[in-house]
Short mmCIF file of C-alpha atoms and ligand atoms in Angstrom, two decimals:
data_model
loop_
_atom_site.label_atom_id
_atom_site.label_comp_id
_atom_site.label_asym_id
_atom_site.label_seq_id
_atom_site.Cartn_x
_atom_site.Cartn_y
_atom_site.Cartn_z
CA MET T 1 6.59 157.21 145.55
CA LYS T 2 5.51 160.59 146.54
CA THR T 3 7.17 164.30 146.05
CA TYR T 4 6.92 166.96 148.35
CA GLN T 5 8.02 170.70 148.76
CA ILE T 6 10.39 171.40 151.52
CA SER T 7 7.47 173.74 152.98
CA GLU T 8 5.59 170.66 153.75
CA LEU T 9 8.52 169.28 156.08
CA SER T 10 6.61 169.68 159.71
CA ALA T 11 3.94 167.70 158.30
CA ILE T 12 6.09 164.81 157.66
CA ASP T 13 6.58 162.21 160.50
CA THR T 14 8.73 159.39 158.62
CA PRO T 15 12.48 159.85 159.33
CA VAL T 16 14.36 162.46 156.65
CA LEU T 17 17.36 160.88 155.20
CA LEU T 18 19.99 163.82 154.24
CA PRO T 19 22.81 162.96 151.74
CA LEU T 20 25.59 165.22 152.51
CA TYR T 21 29.13 165.83 150.78
CA GLU T 22 32.17 165.37 153.07
CA GLY T 23 32.38 168.73 155.00
CA ALA T 24 29.11 169.71 154.38
CA SER T 25 27.09 171.31 157.37
CA ILE T 26 23.36 170.49 157.99
CA PRO T 27 21.26 172.30 155.67
CA GLN T 28 19.77 175.28 157.18
CA GLU T 29 15.95 174.10 157.03
CA PHE T 30 17.28 171.30 159.57
CA SER T 31 19.77 172.93 161.78
CA GLN T 32 16.90 173.91 164.41
CA TYR T 33 16.41 170.30 165.04
CA LEU T 34 20.47 169.76 165.89
CA THR T 35 22.94 170.84 168.17
CA GLY T 36 26.81 170.23 167.31
CA THR T 37 26.98 168.02 164.22
CA GLU T 38 30.02 169.97 162.96
CA ASP T 39 32.73 167.22 162.95
CA LEU T 40 31.00 164.60 160.83
CA ASP T 41 33.39 163.09 158.39
CA LEU T 42 30.43 161.70 156.37
CA GLU T 43 32.32 158.73 154.63
CA ALA T 44 30.85 157.90 150.97
CA GLY T 45 27.69 155.54 151.40
CA LYS T 46 28.07 155.56 155.12
CA LEU T 47 24.49 156.06 157.01
CA TYR T 48 24.67 158.35 160.17
CA HIS T 49 21.82 158.06 162.56
CA ILE T 50 20.76 161.39 164.81
CA LEU T 51 18.80 161.49 167.61
CA SER T 52 16.65 164.84 167.48
CA PRO T 53 13.24 165.79 167.78
CA LYS T 54 13.10 165.05 163.87
CA LYS T 55 14.44 161.60 163.06
CA LEU T 56 17.30 162.33 160.96
CA LEU T 57 19.53 160.31 158.71
CA LEU T 58 22.58 161.38 157.18
CA LEU T 59 24.06 159.51 154.21
CA GLY T 60 27.63 160.25 153.18
CA LEU T 61 28.08 161.21 149.63
CA GLY T 62 32.04 161.52 150.19
CA LYS T 63 33.89 164.24 148.42
CA ALA T 64 31.87 166.37 145.85
CA GLU T 65 34.65 166.50 143.23
CA GLU T 66 34.39 162.53 143.10
CA LEU T 67 30.77 162.19 142.81
CA THR T 68 28.98 160.68 139.62
CA PRO T 69 25.54 160.39 139.26
CA LYS T 70 25.90 156.82 138.73
CA LYS T 71 27.86 157.08 141.97
CA PHE T 72 24.97 159.11 143.62
CA ARG T 73 22.35 156.52 141.97
CA LYS T 74 24.11 153.50 143.93
CA THR T 75 24.65 155.42 147.30
CA ILE T 76 20.72 156.40 147.31
CA GLY T 77 19.95 152.91 145.96
CA ALA T 78 22.01 151.15 148.73
CA ALA T 79 20.48 153.25 151.58
CA VAL T 80 16.94 152.50 150.46
CA ARG T 81 17.60 148.88 149.89
CA SER T 82 18.77 148.57 153.53
CA SER T 83 16.03 150.41 154.67
CA LYS T 84 13.13 148.29 156.48
CA LYS T 85 11.31 151.78 157.36
CA ASP T 86 9.81 154.44 155.05
CA LEU T 87 11.75 157.42 154.47
CA CYS T 88 11.86 160.72 152.82
CA ILE T 89 15.22 161.84 151.24
CA PHE T 90 16.10 165.58 150.88
CA ILE T 91 17.31 166.18 147.51
CA ASP T 92 18.67 169.61 147.72
CA PRO T 93 21.94 168.92 149.28
CA ALA T 94 23.18 166.40 146.86
CA ALA T 95 23.18 169.41 144.06
CA LYS T 96 26.13 170.70 142.84
CA ASP T 97 28.12 172.43 139.59
CA GLY T 98 26.78 170.51 136.61
CA PHE T 99 24.77 168.27 138.99
CA SER T 100 21.25 170.40 139.34
CA ILE T 101 18.57 169.52 141.89
CA GLU T 102 16.43 168.19 138.87
CA THR T 103 18.99 165.73 137.87
CA ALA T 104 19.71 164.80 141.39
CA ALA T 105 15.76 163.97 142.15
CA ALA T 106 15.67 161.95 139.02
CA GLU T 107 18.88 160.26 139.83
CA ALA T 108 16.97 159.38 143.11
CA ALA T 109 13.92 158.60 142.04
CA PHE T 110 15.13 155.99 139.64
CA ALA T 111 17.22 154.52 142.42
CA VAL T 112 14.38 153.90 144.42
CA GLY T 113 12.57 152.19 141.77
CA PHE T 114 15.22 149.86 140.97
CA SER T 115 16.78 149.25 144.16
CA GLN T 116 13.61 148.19 145.38
CA TYR T 117 13.01 145.55 142.81
CA ASP T 118 13.24 141.99 143.86
CA PHE T 119 12.00 139.11 141.88
CA THR T 120 8.93 137.53 143.28
CA LYS T 121 9.20 133.93 144.10
CA VAL T 122 7.04 131.65 141.93
CA GLY T 123 3.49 131.18 143.47
CA SER T 124 4.05 133.85 146.13
CA GLN T 125 2.92 137.47 146.86
CA PRO T 126 5.15 140.74 146.15
CA GLU T 127 6.99 141.91 149.28
CA GLU T 128 5.60 145.20 150.71
CA LYS T 129 8.55 147.64 150.61
CA PRO T 130 8.87 150.60 152.64
CA GLU T 131 7.46 153.92 150.96
CA ILE T 132 10.05 156.07 149.94
CA SER T 133 9.33 159.94 149.22
CA LEU T 134 11.64 162.68 148.32
CA ILE T 135 11.47 166.35 149.30
CA SER T 136 13.14 169.30 147.60
CA SER T 137 12.96 173.35 147.55
CA ALA T 138 12.33 172.95 143.66
CA ASP T 139 9.35 171.60 142.03
CA ILE T 140 10.77 167.98 141.15
CA THR T 141 7.55 166.11 140.54
CA ALA T 142 7.75 165.57 137.01
CA VAL T 143 11.02 164.82 136.66
CA CYS T 144 10.86 162.07 139.17
CA ARG T 145 7.54 160.58 137.50
CA LYS T 146 9.75 160.60 134.42
CA ALA T 147 12.42 158.90 136.40
CA GLN T 148 9.79 156.16 138.19
CA THR T 149 8.43 155.16 134.83
CA ALA T 150 11.88 154.47 133.39
CA ALA T 151 12.92 152.15 136.28
CA ALA T 152 9.17 150.36 136.00
CA CYS T 153 10.16 149.78 132.30
CA VAL T 154 13.67 148.49 133.47
CA ASN T 155 12.08 146.41 136.35
CA HIS T 156 9.51 145.04 133.62
CA ALA T 157 12.87 143.94 131.85
CA ARG T 158 14.17 142.03 134.75
CA ASP T 159 10.64 140.32 135.58
CA LEU T 160 10.83 138.86 131.98
CA GLY T 161 14.20 137.77 132.31
CA ASN T 162 13.97 136.20 135.82
CA THR T 163 11.03 134.59 134.92
CA PRO T 164 11.91 130.60 134.83
CA SER T 165 11.83 129.37 131.22
CA ASN T 166 9.46 126.81 131.98
CA ILE T 167 6.96 129.71 132.20
CA MET T 168 8.65 132.08 130.25
CA THR T 169 7.94 130.37 127.16
CA PRO T 170 8.12 131.52 123.72
CA GLU T 171 4.57 131.70 123.49
CA ALA T 172 4.47 133.25 126.75
CA LEU T 173 7.30 136.04 125.69
CA ALA T 174 4.83 136.54 122.53
CA GLU T 175 1.59 137.20 124.85
CA GLU T 176 3.57 139.75 127.43
CA ALA T 177 4.33 141.45 124.00
CA ALA T 178 0.82 141.28 122.77
CA SER T 179 -0.85 142.44 126.43
CA MET T 180 2.07 144.98 126.39
CA ALA T 181 1.01 146.30 122.86
CA LYS T 182 -2.73 146.05 123.88
CA GLU T 183 -2.32 148.19 127.09
CA LEU T 184 -0.41 150.97 124.86
CA HIS T 185 -2.34 150.93 121.82
CA LEU T 186 0.71 149.82 119.77
CA GLU T 187 0.31 147.72 116.60
CA CYS T 188 1.54 144.13 117.31
CA GLU T 189 2.12 141.25 115.05
CA ILE T 190 3.20 137.76 115.82
CA LEU T 191 3.83 134.85 113.20
CA THR T 192 3.94 131.21 114.61
CA ASN T 193 5.46 128.44 113.05
CA LYS T 194 3.01 128.01 110.05
CA GLU T 195 3.56 131.94 109.41
CA LEU T 196 7.19 131.36 109.71
CA GLU T 197 7.32 128.41 107.10
CA GLU T 198 5.11 130.53 104.56
CA ILE T 199 7.71 133.25 104.85
CA GLY T 200 10.65 131.16 104.43
CA ALA T 201 12.30 131.94 108.07
CA GLY T 202 14.29 128.67 107.99
CA ALA T 203 16.95 130.27 110.49
CA ILE T 204 14.71 130.47 113.32
CA LEU T 205 12.95 127.51 112.62
CA GLY T 206 16.20 125.28 112.38
CA VAL T 207 17.05 126.25 116.01
CA ASN T 208 13.43 125.71 116.90
CA ARG T 209 13.17 122.13 115.65
CA GLY T 210 14.43 120.58 118.78
CA SER T 211 11.85 122.20 121.14
CA SER T 212 8.49 121.15 121.78
CA HIS T 213 7.34 124.87 122.22
CA GLY T 214 6.72 126.72 119.18
CA ALA T 215 8.82 129.48 117.77
CA ARG T 216 7.50 133.23 117.60
CA LEU T 217 8.70 136.49 115.37
CA ILE T 218 7.16 139.29 117.45
CA ALA T 219 7.02 142.70 116.06
CA VAL T 220 5.79 145.87 117.92
CA LYS T 221 5.45 148.96 116.39
CA TYR T 222 5.48 152.41 118.03
CA GLU T 223 4.45 155.44 115.93
CA GLY T 224 5.49 158.90 117.29
CA ALA T 225 6.60 160.53 114.27
CA PRO T 226 3.97 159.76 111.54
CA GLY T 227 5.85 159.89 108.23
CA GLU T 228 9.41 159.26 109.49
CA ASP T 229 11.87 156.39 109.07
CA TYR T 230 11.55 153.54 111.87
CA THR T 231 14.41 152.02 113.83
CA ALA T 232 14.27 148.64 114.58
CA LEU T 233 15.27 147.40 118.17
CA VAL T 234 15.96 143.43 117.55
CA GLY T 235 16.25 141.02 120.42
CA LYS T 236 17.43 137.44 120.87
CA GLY T 237 14.53 135.73 122.38
CA LEU T 238 16.22 132.28 123.38
CA THR T 239 13.95 131.56 126.35
CA PHE T 240 16.50 128.76 126.84
CA ASP T 241 19.55 127.86 125.59
CA ALA T 242 20.65 124.25 126.06
CA GLY T 243 22.99 124.46 123.24
CA GLY T 244 20.86 122.11 121.11
CA TYR T 245 23.12 118.83 120.19
CA ASN T 246 26.35 120.69 120.63
CA ILE T 247 24.70 120.48 124.36
CA LYS T 248 26.11 122.77 127.12
CA THR T 249 28.06 121.05 129.74
CA GLY T 250 29.34 121.68 133.08
CA THR T 251 28.13 124.74 134.75
CA HIS T 252 27.70 126.07 131.30
CA MET T 253 23.91 125.56 131.02
CA ASP T 254 22.91 127.36 134.35
CA GLY T 255 21.81 130.75 134.09
CA MET T 256 20.48 130.11 130.19
CA LYS T 257 16.90 131.45 131.40
CA PHE T 258 18.44 134.75 130.62
CA ASP T 259 19.18 134.07 126.80
CA MET T 260 16.23 136.06 126.22
CA CYS T 261 17.39 139.03 127.90
CA GLY T 262 18.10 140.80 124.94
CA ALA T 263 14.49 140.28 124.10
CA ALA T 264 13.13 141.35 127.24
CA ASN T 265 15.19 144.58 127.42
CA VAL T 266 14.30 145.44 123.76
CA LEU T 267 10.84 145.04 124.37
CA CYS T 268 10.54 147.13 127.47
CA ALA T 269 13.04 149.80 125.95
CA LEU T 270 9.83 150.48 123.67
CA GLU T 271 7.20 150.40 126.36
CA LEU T 272 9.37 153.02 128.02
CA ILE T 273 9.72 154.90 124.35
CA ALA T 274 5.82 154.50 124.30
CA ARG T 275 5.38 155.69 127.82
CA ASN T 276 7.18 158.74 127.29
CA LYS T 277 4.90 159.44 124.18
CA ALA T 278 8.29 160.16 122.35
CA LYS T 279 8.54 161.66 119.26
CA VAL T 280 10.09 158.74 117.07
CA ASN T 281 9.47 156.00 115.23
CA VAL T 282 10.45 152.59 116.93
CA MET T 283 9.50 149.09 116.60
CA ALA T 284 10.86 145.88 118.53
CA VAL T 285 11.28 142.89 116.59
CA ILE T 286 12.15 139.29 118.82
CA GLY T 287 12.89 136.05 117.59
CA ALA T 288 11.62 133.92 120.43
CA THR T 289 12.60 130.21 120.76
CA GLU T 290 14.32 127.30 122.76
CA ASN T 291 17.35 125.85 121.81
CA LYS T 292 17.00 122.31 122.84
CA ILE T 293 17.12 118.57 121.93
CA GLY T 294 14.72 116.48 120.60
CA PRO T 295 13.88 113.67 117.53
CA ASP T 296 14.20 116.38 115.22
CA GLY T 297 16.70 118.86 116.50
CA TYR T 298 18.74 120.79 113.99
CA THR T 299 22.42 119.16 113.89
CA CYS T 300 25.93 119.99 112.67
CA ASN T 301 26.15 119.94 108.58
CA ASP T 302 22.47 120.72 108.35
CA VAL T 303 22.30 123.92 105.85
CA LEU T 304 19.39 126.28 106.62
CA THR T 305 18.09 128.75 104.23
CA SER T 306 17.30 132.08 106.45
CA LEU T 307 14.82 134.46 105.75
CA SER T 308 17.19 136.49 103.52
CA GLY T 309 17.26 133.61 101.21
CA LYS T 310 21.05 133.22 102.12
CA THR T 311 22.31 129.44 102.84
CA ILE T 312 23.71 128.75 106.29
CA GLU T 313 25.94 125.75 107.13
CA ILE T 314 25.56 124.68 110.76
CA THR T 315 28.93 124.11 112.62
CA ASN T 316 27.70 124.36 115.94
CA THR T 317 24.25 124.13 117.11
CA ASP T 318 24.95 126.23 119.96
CA ALA T 319 25.73 129.28 117.92
CA GLU T 320 21.94 129.61 117.60
CA GLY T 321 21.67 133.15 118.88
CA ARG T 322 22.54 134.58 115.47
CA LEU T 323 20.43 132.49 113.68
CA VAL T 324 17.41 133.52 115.03
CA LEU T 325 18.79 137.27 115.06
CA CYS T 326 19.64 137.15 111.19
CA ASP T 327 15.93 136.27 110.25
CA ALA T 328 14.98 138.98 112.84
CA ILE T 329 16.88 141.11 111.32
CA THR T 330 15.57 140.46 107.95
CA TRP T 331 12.26 140.94 109.00
CA ALA T 332 12.63 144.55 110.39
CA GLN T 333 13.88 145.12 107.35
CA LYS T 334 11.20 143.92 105.62
CA LEU T 335 9.17 145.85 107.93
CA GLY T 336 10.67 149.25 106.53
CA ALA T 337 13.39 149.63 109.41
CA LYS T 338 16.11 151.97 108.31
CA LYS T 339 18.09 151.69 111.21
CA ILE T 340 18.66 148.54 113.55
CA ILE T 341 19.86 148.22 117.17
CA ASP T 342 20.21 144.30 117.83
CA MET T 343 20.52 143.41 121.35
CA ALA T 344 21.58 139.49 122.64
CA THR T 345 23.26 137.77 125.19
CA LEU T 346 25.43 136.46 122.07
CA THR T 347 28.89 134.98 122.77
CA GLY T 348 30.78 133.91 126.02
CA ALA T 349 33.80 135.25 124.06
CA CYS T 350 32.45 138.90 125.10
CA VAL T 351 32.21 137.94 128.60
CA ALA T 352 35.68 136.63 128.69
CA ALA T 353 36.89 140.45 126.73
CA LEU T 354 34.71 142.68 128.67
CA GLY T 355 33.32 141.16 131.97
CA LYS T 356 30.04 141.42 133.36
CA ASN T 357 30.02 145.41 133.34
CA TYR T 358 30.25 145.96 129.99
CA THR T 359 28.38 145.62 126.92
CA GLY T 360 30.48 145.13 123.46
CA ALA T 361 29.30 147.05 120.90
CA PHE T 362 29.50 146.64 117.07
CA THR T 363 28.71 148.97 114.10
CA ASN T 364 28.64 149.70 110.43
CA SER T 365 28.18 153.27 111.42
CA GLN T 366 30.44 154.89 114.15
CA ASP T 367 28.00 158.31 114.07
CA PHE T 368 25.12 156.01 114.85
CA LEU T 369 27.20 154.60 117.76
CA GLN T 370 28.33 157.38 118.86
CA GLU T 371 25.01 158.88 118.99
CA LEU T 372 23.88 155.74 121.27
CA GLU T 373 27.36 156.41 123.30
CA LYS T 374 26.48 159.92 124.26
CA TYR T 375 23.23 158.58 125.94
CA SER T 376 25.22 155.36 127.54
CA GLN T 377 27.67 157.98 129.28
CA LYS T 378 24.76 159.98 130.52
CA THR T 379 22.95 156.70 132.23
CA GLY T 380 26.16 155.15 132.96
CA GLU T 381 25.33 152.08 131.29
CA LYS T 382 28.95 151.07 129.81
CA LEU T 383 29.75 150.16 126.41
CA TRP T 384 32.61 149.12 124.59
CA GLN T 385 33.42 148.71 120.83
CA LEU T 386 34.95 145.56 119.45
CA PRO T 387 36.20 145.19 115.88
CA ILE T 388 34.68 143.77 112.46
CA ASP T 389 36.39 143.87 109.54
CA GLU T 390 36.93 142.04 105.97
CA ASP T 391 38.86 139.19 107.52
CA PHE T 392 36.29 138.28 109.79
CA HIS T 393 33.51 138.39 107.18
CA LYS T 394 35.96 136.21 105.24
CA GLN T 395 35.76 133.62 107.87
CA VAL T 396 31.98 133.55 108.23
CA LEU T 397 31.72 133.10 104.28
CA GLU T 398 33.64 129.81 104.07
CA SER T 399 31.24 126.87 103.52
CA ASN T 400 31.50 124.35 100.93
CA VAL T 401 28.01 123.41 101.05
CA ALA T 402 26.52 127.26 101.62
CA ASP T 403 26.70 130.81 101.63
CA MET T 404 28.24 131.07 105.10
CA ASN T 405 28.88 129.04 108.44
CA ASN T 406 27.08 129.52 111.71
CA CYS T 407 30.39 129.05 113.73
CA VAL T 408 34.27 128.99 112.56
CA ILE T 409 36.07 127.03 115.43
CA GLY T 410 39.28 127.68 116.94
CA VAL T 411 40.45 130.96 115.78
CA GLY T 412 39.41 133.27 118.64
CA ALA T 413 37.55 136.47 118.30
CA GLY T 414 34.07 135.19 118.67
CA SER T 415 32.31 138.28 119.36
CA SER T 416 33.54 140.09 116.42
CA LEU T 417 32.76 136.62 114.12
CA ALA T 418 29.17 136.75 115.49
CA ALA T 419 28.92 140.32 114.70
CA ALA T 420 30.47 139.87 111.37
CA PHE T 421 27.51 136.90 110.43
CA LEU T 422 24.92 139.36 111.50
CA GLU T 423 26.11 142.11 109.34
CA GLU T 424 25.77 140.05 106.46
CA PHE T 425 22.04 140.49 106.93
CA VAL T 426 22.20 144.37 106.80
CA ASP T 427 20.99 145.69 104.03
CA GLU T 428 22.63 148.26 101.94
CA GLY T 429 22.12 151.85 103.42
CA VAL T 430 20.77 150.76 106.46
CA GLU T 431 22.75 151.95 109.69
CA TRP T 432 23.30 149.24 112.65
CA ILE T 433 24.37 148.77 115.92
CA HIS T 434 25.31 145.01 117.62
CA LEU T 435 24.90 145.14 121.39
CA ASP T 436 26.44 141.58 122.93
CA ILE T 437 25.02 141.72 126.30
CA ALA T 438 26.50 138.25 127.42
CA GLY T 439 27.78 139.57 130.34
CA SER T 440 25.73 142.78 131.07
CA SER T 441 22.67 141.13 131.08
CA ASP T 442 22.31 139.48 134.54
CA PHE T 443 24.51 139.00 137.55
CA SER T 444 24.48 135.95 139.90
CA GLU T 445 25.09 137.58 143.01
CA GLY T 446 22.96 140.77 144.05
CA LYS T 447 24.71 143.96 145.02
CA PRO T 448 23.91 146.41 147.94
CA TYR T 449 21.68 148.36 145.74
CA MET T 450 20.32 145.89 143.29
CA ALA T 451 19.07 142.37 143.58
CA LYS T 452 20.65 139.55 141.46
CA GLY T 453 19.40 138.17 138.20
CA ALA T 454 18.58 140.35 134.95
CA THR T 455 19.68 143.71 135.10
CA GLY T 456 17.55 145.44 132.28
CA VAL T 457 20.37 146.74 131.03
CA LEU T 458 20.37 149.38 128.35
CA VAL T 459 16.53 149.73 128.64
CA ARG T 460 16.94 153.21 130.21
CA THR T 461 19.64 154.21 127.81
CA LEU T 462 17.52 153.76 124.86
CA GLY T 463 14.91 155.33 126.38
CA GLU T 464 16.86 158.44 126.82
CA MET T 465 17.90 158.23 123.01
CA PHE T 466 14.27 157.97 121.69
CA GLN T 467 12.74 160.88 123.48
N1 LIG R 1 23.95 132.36 124.78
C1 LIG R 1 25.22 131.91 124.48
C2 LIG R 1 26.25 132.83 124.93
C3 LIG R 1 26.70 133.25 126.06
C4 LIG R 1 27.33 132.54 126.66
C5 LIG R 1 25.79 134.11 127.04
C6 LIG R 1 27.65 132.67 128.51
C7 LIG R 1 25.86 134.22 128.39
C8 LIG R 1 26.76 133.51 129.21
C9 LIG R 1 25.17 131.42 123.06
O1 LIG R 1 24.16 131.16 122.23
C10 LIG R 1 26.65 130.52 122.82
O2 LIG R 1 26.15 129.59 122.90
N2 LIG R 1 27.31 131.02 122.19
C11 LIG R 1 28.49 130.22 121.68
C12 LIG R 1 29.07 130.67 120.82
C13 LIG R 1 30.06 129.34 119.93
C14 LIG R 1 29.48 128.29 120.00
C15 LIG R 1 30.61 130.04 118.78
C16 LIG R 1 29.57 130.49 122.98
O3 LIG R 1 29.79 131.74 123.29
O4 LIG R 1 30.17 129.49 123.76
MN1 LIG R 2 23.84 129.01 122.32
ZN1 LIG R 3 22.21 131.64 123.23
#
């Protein structure tokens, strides 16, 4: 994507797209090319083709007072995604009070990258996309480059998520982390089954027993503030979740390749943080395995000893995410993390409660969550807090044979119970947020501004938060 100064307009021979508010007139830079265009109503999201010496397209933004950065992004994204031709977008007319040219340019640049993404079919070449450029009276080069980096990292997460599970195995996911770390000169440590046995990570190993693939516990560290505490981004990396012996039935198994989107998103958030050269210390910690059935697959009534030493009675093999995560959370703390944000496609109950557009948020620190919310409001990636309280902990801790169970049956509040389970592994004094992305991780239908499949949700928000 190129950026131009408005003084270069005469040299641009692709059609120019003018995003315009209802009632706005054609910007003076273009008025010479037009006659009599005063009466356009410029309905939001509509494209108007103007025949003139300079090929112009008008894109309706609707009423200025109703436009949010997110609406702007979707409108630009839909126009870009539907375009078969190269385009140059003039940013200035989208600016308004509280929405500077630079912000509009950044949103547009992000929208271009995000909306042009399509998952490349297995075995084929990526499709050529039209070249989109941005033009403005302001110097927008730096903000656009930054926004494009963010879009590229979000798209990287979408790619990892969309890759079929027979290709994106736990081993392949670990390789992805290793090659990212190598490219960005980051420290990377990957534990395989033998090492997981040595350290006693019995929870992730229990889930792994039904799989013919190995388990991997991955840690990638970015150090941008030497001497300061680390925050860990912990991701659930179930490259496929068949349910185990509590096997998923009917349509419930379809889409379970996306059960590693938490892992993909935290890995690519770390990538974004590293590419931004942020002055923070962040590590991504990922527990990767499949949850399948095999002769040695774990079963109900097994008791697993987690890396923390706490024992867990299995009451449902399909509640595997919390088992993988509890060892990953413990490992992050052993690596020195003092703050933790975990991300996981953890519970169907979260989809039932919040639908596809919200991520469920849980915390032991309101301040920490408020900080994250500040950035999620900026990016428009919506969070909604759900409760954890003593009663949920009490139910998690019920077991005659172990310290706790992995699934409380038939009492509702599945998302809160899963969160309470995870909180049992968070050390005193460690601030923690759990993000349940079971709904927001992937869409089964595309939208005018985006391809279907993995969304890369919250990669951008985390990139904004850790600057
Ligand atoms: N990966 C699923 C959660 C999920 C469900 C994600 C639907 C996306 C869409 C998770 O491992 C799971 O199976 N959870 C169970 C928990 C239950 C057994 C306590 C669920 O939600 O049914
Ligand atoms: Mn499951
Ligand atoms: Zn799962």
